[in-house]
Amino acid sequence: MSEKIILVIYGRGGHQEQMRRLLTHLKISAPDMMFVSIADVDDKFGSCKHLICPEPRNKFRLWTAPITLLYSGIMSFIQCIRLLAKYRISGVISTGPGMAIVPSIVFRLLGRQVVYIESWSRFYSASLTGRFMYLIANGFYVQNRTMLTTYKKARYSGRL
């Protein structure tokens, strides 16, 4: 495919709702925009290609963390290769889940733009994914002004 495509990465719950709102705004400003997605839920946004990836950690079973982290990282890397083979991805946008870290590293190393939006549920402390993505992303946005003290180089975007 010769058209530029955006990779969006989101998770279930609030991450999915934030991505829905973001895509609604993006489709208004760029109606011809095309995107592929990676998530731990089924696609409901009309992406060109949707890949399911397991969440890298189970918040309720911490003892499984090394196994699920390794498995999710390998799956994310394989999915990046599959997407690169078929699509010309110009950038990555993520609304928060840990599964965004590996694809963001891959695409950043390839010179693509990476944008991360910290969860709207964060007011005073950084999320684990946010701490990593702050170092990786070209653009880092927070949805609550209080987070500007935690992330000094972040940009305040307001709530989605």
PDB file of C-alpha atoms in Angstrom:
ATOM      1  CA  MET A   1       0.000   0.000   0.000  1.00  0.00           C
ATOM      2  CA  SER A   2       1.378   3.411  -0.887  1.00  0.00           C
ATOM      3  CA  GLU A   3      -0.818   5.560   1.377  1.00  0.00           C
ATOM      4  CA  LYS A   4       0.437   6.649   4.760  1.00  0.00           C
ATOM      5  CA  ILE A   5      -1.294   4.931   7.623  1.00  0.00           C
ATOM      6  CA  ILE A   6      -1.290   5.596  11.365  1.00  0.00           C
ATOM      7  CA  LEU A   7      -0.934   2.803  13.924  1.00  0.00           C
ATOM      8  CA  VAL A   8      -3.198   3.282  16.947  1.00  0.00           C
ATOM      9  CA  ILE A   9      -2.692   1.259  20.108  1.00  0.00           C
ATOM     10  CA  TYR A  10      -5.233   1.096  22.905  1.00  0.00           C
ATOM     11  CA  GLY A  11      -6.545  -1.240  25.572  1.00  0.00           C
ATOM     12  CA  ARG A  12      -9.867  -2.063  27.089  1.00  0.00           C
ATOM     13  CA  GLY A  13     -11.953   0.280  29.210  1.00  0.00           C
ATOM     14  CA  GLY A  14     -10.846   3.890  29.517  1.00  0.00           C
ATOM     15  CA  HIS A  15      -8.015   3.508  26.994  1.00  0.00           C
ATOM     16  CA  GLN A  16     -10.521   2.344  24.387  1.00  0.00           C
ATOM     17  CA  GLU A  17     -12.911   5.207  25.142  1.00  0.00           C
ATOM     18  CA  GLN A  18     -10.090   7.742  24.881  1.00  0.00           C
ATOM     19  CA  MET A  19      -9.055   6.315  21.503  1.00  0.00           C
ATOM     20  CA  ARG A  20     -12.664   6.403  20.295  1.00  0.00           C
ATOM     21  CA  ARG A  21     -12.874  10.092  21.144  1.00  0.00           C
ATOM     22  CA  LEU A  22      -9.497  10.849  19.581  1.00  0.00           C
ATOM     23  CA  LEU A  23     -10.364   9.018  16.346  1.00  0.00           C
ATOM     24  CA  THR A  24     -13.680  10.890  16.168  1.00  0.00           C
ATOM     25  CA  HIS A  25     -11.772  14.199  16.249  1.00  0.00           C
ATOM     26  CA  LEU A  26      -9.135  12.995  13.779  1.00  0.00           C
ATOM     27  CA  LYS A  27     -11.729  11.746  11.283  1.00  0.00           C
ATOM     28  CA  ILE A  28     -13.385  15.172  11.299  1.00  0.00           C
ATOM     29  CA  SER A  29     -10.119  17.010  10.628  1.00  0.00           C
ATOM     30  CA  ALA A  30      -8.746  14.384   8.208  1.00  0.00           C
ATOM     31  CA  PRO A  31     -11.641  12.383   6.689  1.00  0.00           C
ATOM     32  CA  ASP A  32      -9.330  10.360   4.427  1.00  0.00           C
ATOM     33  CA  MET A  33      -7.147   9.245   7.326  1.00  0.00           C
ATOM     34  CA  MET A  34      -6.476   5.505   7.398  1.00  0.00           C
ATOM     35  CA  PHE A  35      -5.279   3.552  10.406  1.00  0.00           C
ATOM     36  CA  VAL A  36      -4.388   0.092  11.633  1.00  0.00           C
ATOM     37  CA  SER A  37      -4.765  -0.901  15.253  1.00  0.00           C
ATOM     38  CA  ILE A  38      -3.375  -3.090  17.989  1.00  0.00           C
ATOM     39  CA  ALA A  39      -5.478  -3.721  21.087  1.00  0.00           C
ATOM     40  CA  ASP A  40      -6.475  -6.362  23.587  1.00  0.00           C
ATOM     41  CA  VAL A  41     -10.127  -6.054  22.469  1.00  0.00           C
ATOM     42  CA  ASP A  42     -11.944  -6.430  19.150  1.00  0.00           C
ATOM     43  CA  ASP A  43     -11.928  -3.521  16.686  1.00  0.00           C
ATOM     44  CA  LYS A  44     -14.953  -1.253  16.802  1.00  0.00           C
ATOM     45  CA  PHE A  45     -13.410   1.744  15.033  1.00  0.00           C
ATOM     46  CA  GLY A  46     -13.122   0.558  11.409  1.00  0.00           C
ATOM     47  CA  SER A  47      -9.383   0.096  11.085  1.00  0.00           C
ATOM     48  CA  CYS A  48      -7.820  -1.253   7.866  1.00  0.00           C
ATOM     49  CA  LYS A  49      -6.259  -4.073   9.888  1.00  0.00           C
ATOM     50  CA  HIS A  50      -6.731  -4.926  13.555  1.00  0.00           C
ATOM     51  CA  LEU A  51      -4.388  -7.136  15.545  1.00  0.00           C
ATOM     52  CA  ILE A  52      -5.119  -8.521  18.992  1.00  0.00           C
ATOM     53  CA  CYS A  53      -2.250  -8.367  21.474  1.00  0.00           C
ATOM     54  CA  PRO A  54      -2.355  -9.555  25.078  1.00  0.00           C
ATOM     55  CA  GLU A  55      -1.771  -6.980  27.795  1.00  0.00           C
ATOM     56  CA  PRO A  56       1.848  -7.292  29.032  1.00  0.00           C
ATOM     57  CA  ARG A  57       0.913  -7.577  32.677  1.00  0.00           C
ATOM     58  CA  ASN A  58      -1.965  -8.860  34.710  1.00  0.00           C
ATOM     59  CA  LYS A  59      -2.662  -6.346  37.477  1.00  0.00           C
ATOM     60  CA  PHE A  60      -4.265  -9.072  39.574  1.00  0.00           C
ATOM     61  CA  ARG A  61      -1.619 -11.811  39.188  1.00  0.00           C
ATOM     62  CA  LEU A  62       1.769 -10.183  39.616  1.00  0.00           C
ATOM     63  CA  TRP A  63       3.564 -13.542  39.824  1.00  0.00           C
ATOM     64  CA  THR A  64       2.878 -14.143  36.118  1.00  0.00           C
ATOM     65  CA  ALA A  65       4.521 -10.836  35.107  1.00  0.00           C
ATOM     66  CA  PRO A  66       7.788 -12.210  33.651  1.00  0.00           C
ATOM     67  CA  ILE A  67       5.981 -14.741  31.446  1.00  0.00           C
ATOM     68  CA  THR A  68       3.220 -12.413  30.219  1.00  0.00           C
ATOM     69  CA  LEU A  69       5.684  -9.559  29.669  1.00  0.00           C
ATOM     70  CA  LEU A  70       7.931 -11.727  27.504  1.00  0.00           C
ATOM     71  CA  TYR A  71       4.997 -13.215  25.576  1.00  0.00           C
ATOM     72  CA  SER A  72       3.389  -9.816  24.951  1.00  0.00           C
ATOM     73  CA  GLY A  73       6.713  -8.294  23.885  1.00  0.00           C
ATOM     74  CA  ILE A  74       7.351 -11.056  21.347  1.00  0.00           C
ATOM     75  CA  MET A  75       3.765 -10.837  20.035  1.00  0.00           C
ATOM     76  CA  SER A  76       4.035  -7.038  19.685  1.00  0.00           C
ATOM     77  CA  PHE A  77       7.308  -7.335  17.796  1.00  0.00           C
ATOM     78  CA  ILE A  78       5.873  -9.937  15.402  1.00  0.00           C
ATOM     79  CA  GLN A  79       2.811  -7.765  14.833  1.00  0.00           C
ATOM     80  CA  CYS A  80       5.055  -4.785  14.010  1.00  0.00           C
ATOM     81  CA  ILE A  81       6.863  -6.869  11.389  1.00  0.00           C
ATOM     82  CA  ARG A  82       3.528  -7.963   9.876  1.00  0.00           C
ATOM     83  CA  LEU A  83       2.289  -4.373   9.730  1.00  0.00           C
ATOM     84  CA  LEU A  84       5.561  -3.096   8.238  1.00  0.00           C
ATOM     85  CA  ALA A  85       5.400  -5.724   5.509  1.00  0.00           C
ATOM     86  CA  LYS A  86       1.933  -4.656   4.401  1.00  0.00           C
ATOM     87  CA  TYR A  87       1.494  -0.969   5.303  1.00  0.00           C
ATOM     88  CA  ARG A  88       3.442   2.263   5.109  1.00  0.00           C
ATOM     89  CA  ILE A  89       3.012   3.363   8.713  1.00  0.00           C
ATOM     90  CA  SER A  90       3.906   6.997   9.289  1.00  0.00           C
ATOM     91  CA  GLY A  91       3.395   7.153  13.033  1.00  0.00           C
ATOM     92  CA  VAL A  92       2.034   5.648  16.231  1.00  0.00           C
ATOM     93  CA  ILE A  93      -0.576   7.043  18.610  1.00  0.00           C
ATOM     94  CA  SER A  94      -1.311   5.357  21.923  1.00  0.00           C
ATOM     95  CA  THR A  95      -3.739   6.130  24.718  1.00  0.00           C
ATOM     96  CA  GLY A  96      -2.065   4.258  27.468  1.00  0.00           C
ATOM     97  CA  PRO A  97      -1.677   0.471  27.636  1.00  0.00           C
ATOM     98  CA  GLY A  98       1.670  -1.243  28.210  1.00  0.00           C
ATOM     99  CA  MET A  99       1.397  -3.087  24.910  1.00  0.00           C
ATOM    100  CA  ALA A 100       2.374   0.201  23.220  1.00  0.00           C
ATOM    101  CA  ILE A 101       5.980   0.129  24.449  1.00  0.00           C
ATOM    102  CA  VAL A 102       7.500  -2.426  22.039  1.00  0.00           C
ATOM    103  CA  PRO A 103       5.807  -1.064  18.873  1.00  0.00           C
ATOM    104  CA  SER A 104       6.744   2.470  19.905  1.00  0.00           C
ATOM    105  CA  ILE A 105      10.392   1.504  20.276  1.00  0.00           C
ATOM    106  CA  VAL A 106      10.368  -0.299  16.908  1.00  0.00           C
ATOM    107  CA  PHE A 107       8.745   2.565  15.011  1.00  0.00           C
ATOM    108  CA  ARG A 108      10.793   5.247  16.767  1.00  0.00           C
ATOM    109  CA  LEU A 109      13.982   3.405  15.753  1.00  0.00           C
ATOM    110  CA  LEU A 110      12.650   3.433  12.184  1.00  0.00           C
ATOM    111  CA  GLY A 111      12.269   7.212  12.341  1.00  0.00           C
ATOM    112  CA  ARG A 112       8.481   7.341  12.666  1.00  0.00           C
ATOM    113  CA  GLN A 113       6.607   9.757  14.907  1.00  0.00           C
ATOM    114  CA  VAL A 114       5.354   8.351  18.221  1.00  0.00           C
ATOM    115  CA  VAL A 115       2.643  10.170  20.174  1.00  0.00           C
ATOM    116  CA  TYR A 116       1.546   9.073  23.631  1.00  0.00           C
ATOM    117  CA  ILE A 117      -1.441  10.368  25.572  1.00  0.00           C
ATOM    118  CA  GLU A 118      -1.274   9.706  29.325  1.00  0.00           C
ATOM    119  CA  SER A 119      -4.524   8.416  30.766  1.00  0.00           C
ATOM    120  CA  TRP A 120      -7.156  10.897  31.879  1.00  0.00           C
ATOM    121  CA  SER A 121      -7.347   9.029  35.180  1.00  0.00           C
ATOM    122  CA  ARG A 122      -3.866  10.261  36.155  1.00  0.00           C
ATOM    123  CA  PHE A 123      -3.758  13.392  38.314  1.00  0.00           C
ATOM    124  CA  TYR A 124      -0.690  13.118  40.564  1.00  0.00           C
ATOM    125  CA  SER A 125       1.409  10.073  39.679  1.00  0.00           C
ATOM    126  CA  ALA A 126       2.845   8.676  36.468  1.00  0.00           C
ATOM    127  CA  SER A 127       1.588   5.381  35.082  1.00  0.00           C
ATOM    128  CA  LEU A 128       4.128   2.615  34.549  1.00  0.00           C
ATOM    129  CA  THR A 129       3.639   2.816  30.770  1.00  0.00           C
ATOM    130  CA  GLY A 130       3.831   6.607  30.901  1.00  0.00           C
ATOM    131  CA  ARG A 131       7.262   6.458  32.546  1.00  0.00           C
ATOM    132  CA  PHE A 132       8.619   4.408  29.633  1.00  0.00           C
ATOM    133  CA  MET A 133       6.763   6.286  26.920  1.00  0.00           C
ATOM    134  CA  TYR A 134       8.001   9.643  28.239  1.00  0.00           C
ATOM    135  CA  LEU A 135      11.477   8.522  27.163  1.00  0.00           C
ATOM    136  CA  ILE A 136      10.356   7.058  23.820  1.00  0.00           C
ATOM    137  CA  ALA A 137       7.658   9.350  22.414  1.00  0.00           C
ATOM    138  CA  ASN A 138       8.222  12.367  20.145  1.00  0.00           C
ATOM    139  CA  GLY A 139       5.019  13.890  21.491  1.00  0.00           C
ATOM    140  CA  PHE A 140       3.825  13.300  25.051  1.00  0.00           C
ATOM    141  CA  TYR A 141       0.471  14.687  26.150  1.00  0.00           C
ATOM    142  CA  VAL A 142      -1.262  14.827  29.518  1.00  0.00           C
ATOM    143  CA  GLN A 143      -4.974  15.364  30.036  1.00  0.00           C
ATOM    144  CA  ASN A 144      -4.770  16.914  33.501  1.00  0.00           C
ATOM    145  CA  ARG A 145      -2.737  20.062  34.237  1.00  0.00           C
ATOM    146  CA  THR A 146      -1.472  18.626  37.521  1.00  0.00           C
ATOM    147  CA  MET A 147       0.546  16.053  35.536  1.00  0.00           C
ATOM    148  CA  LEU A 148       2.730  18.823  34.078  1.00  0.00           C
ATOM    149  CA  THR A 149       4.694  18.763  37.330  1.00  0.00           C
ATOM    150  CA  THR A 150       5.348  15.028  36.891  1.00  0.00           C
ATOM    151  CA  TYR A 151       6.191  15.215  33.183  1.00  0.00           C
ATOM    152  CA  LYS A 152       8.182  18.442  32.690  1.00  0.00           C
ATOM    153  CA  LYS A 153       8.332  18.270  28.860  1.00  0.00           C
ATOM    154  CA  ALA A 154       4.745  17.101  28.377  1.00  0.00           C
ATOM    155  CA  ARG A 155       2.079  19.161  26.656  1.00  0.00           C
ATOM    156  CA  TYR A 156      -1.338  19.706  28.163  1.00  0.00           C
ATOM    157  CA  SER A 157      -4.036  18.665  25.689  1.00  0.00           C
ATOM    158  CA  GLY A 158      -7.161  18.804  27.809  1.00  0.00           C
ATOM    159  CA  ARG A 159      -9.528  15.907  28.230  1.00  0.00           C
ATOM    160  CA  LEU A 160     -10.524  13.816  25.265  1.00  0.00           C
TER     161      LEU A 160
END
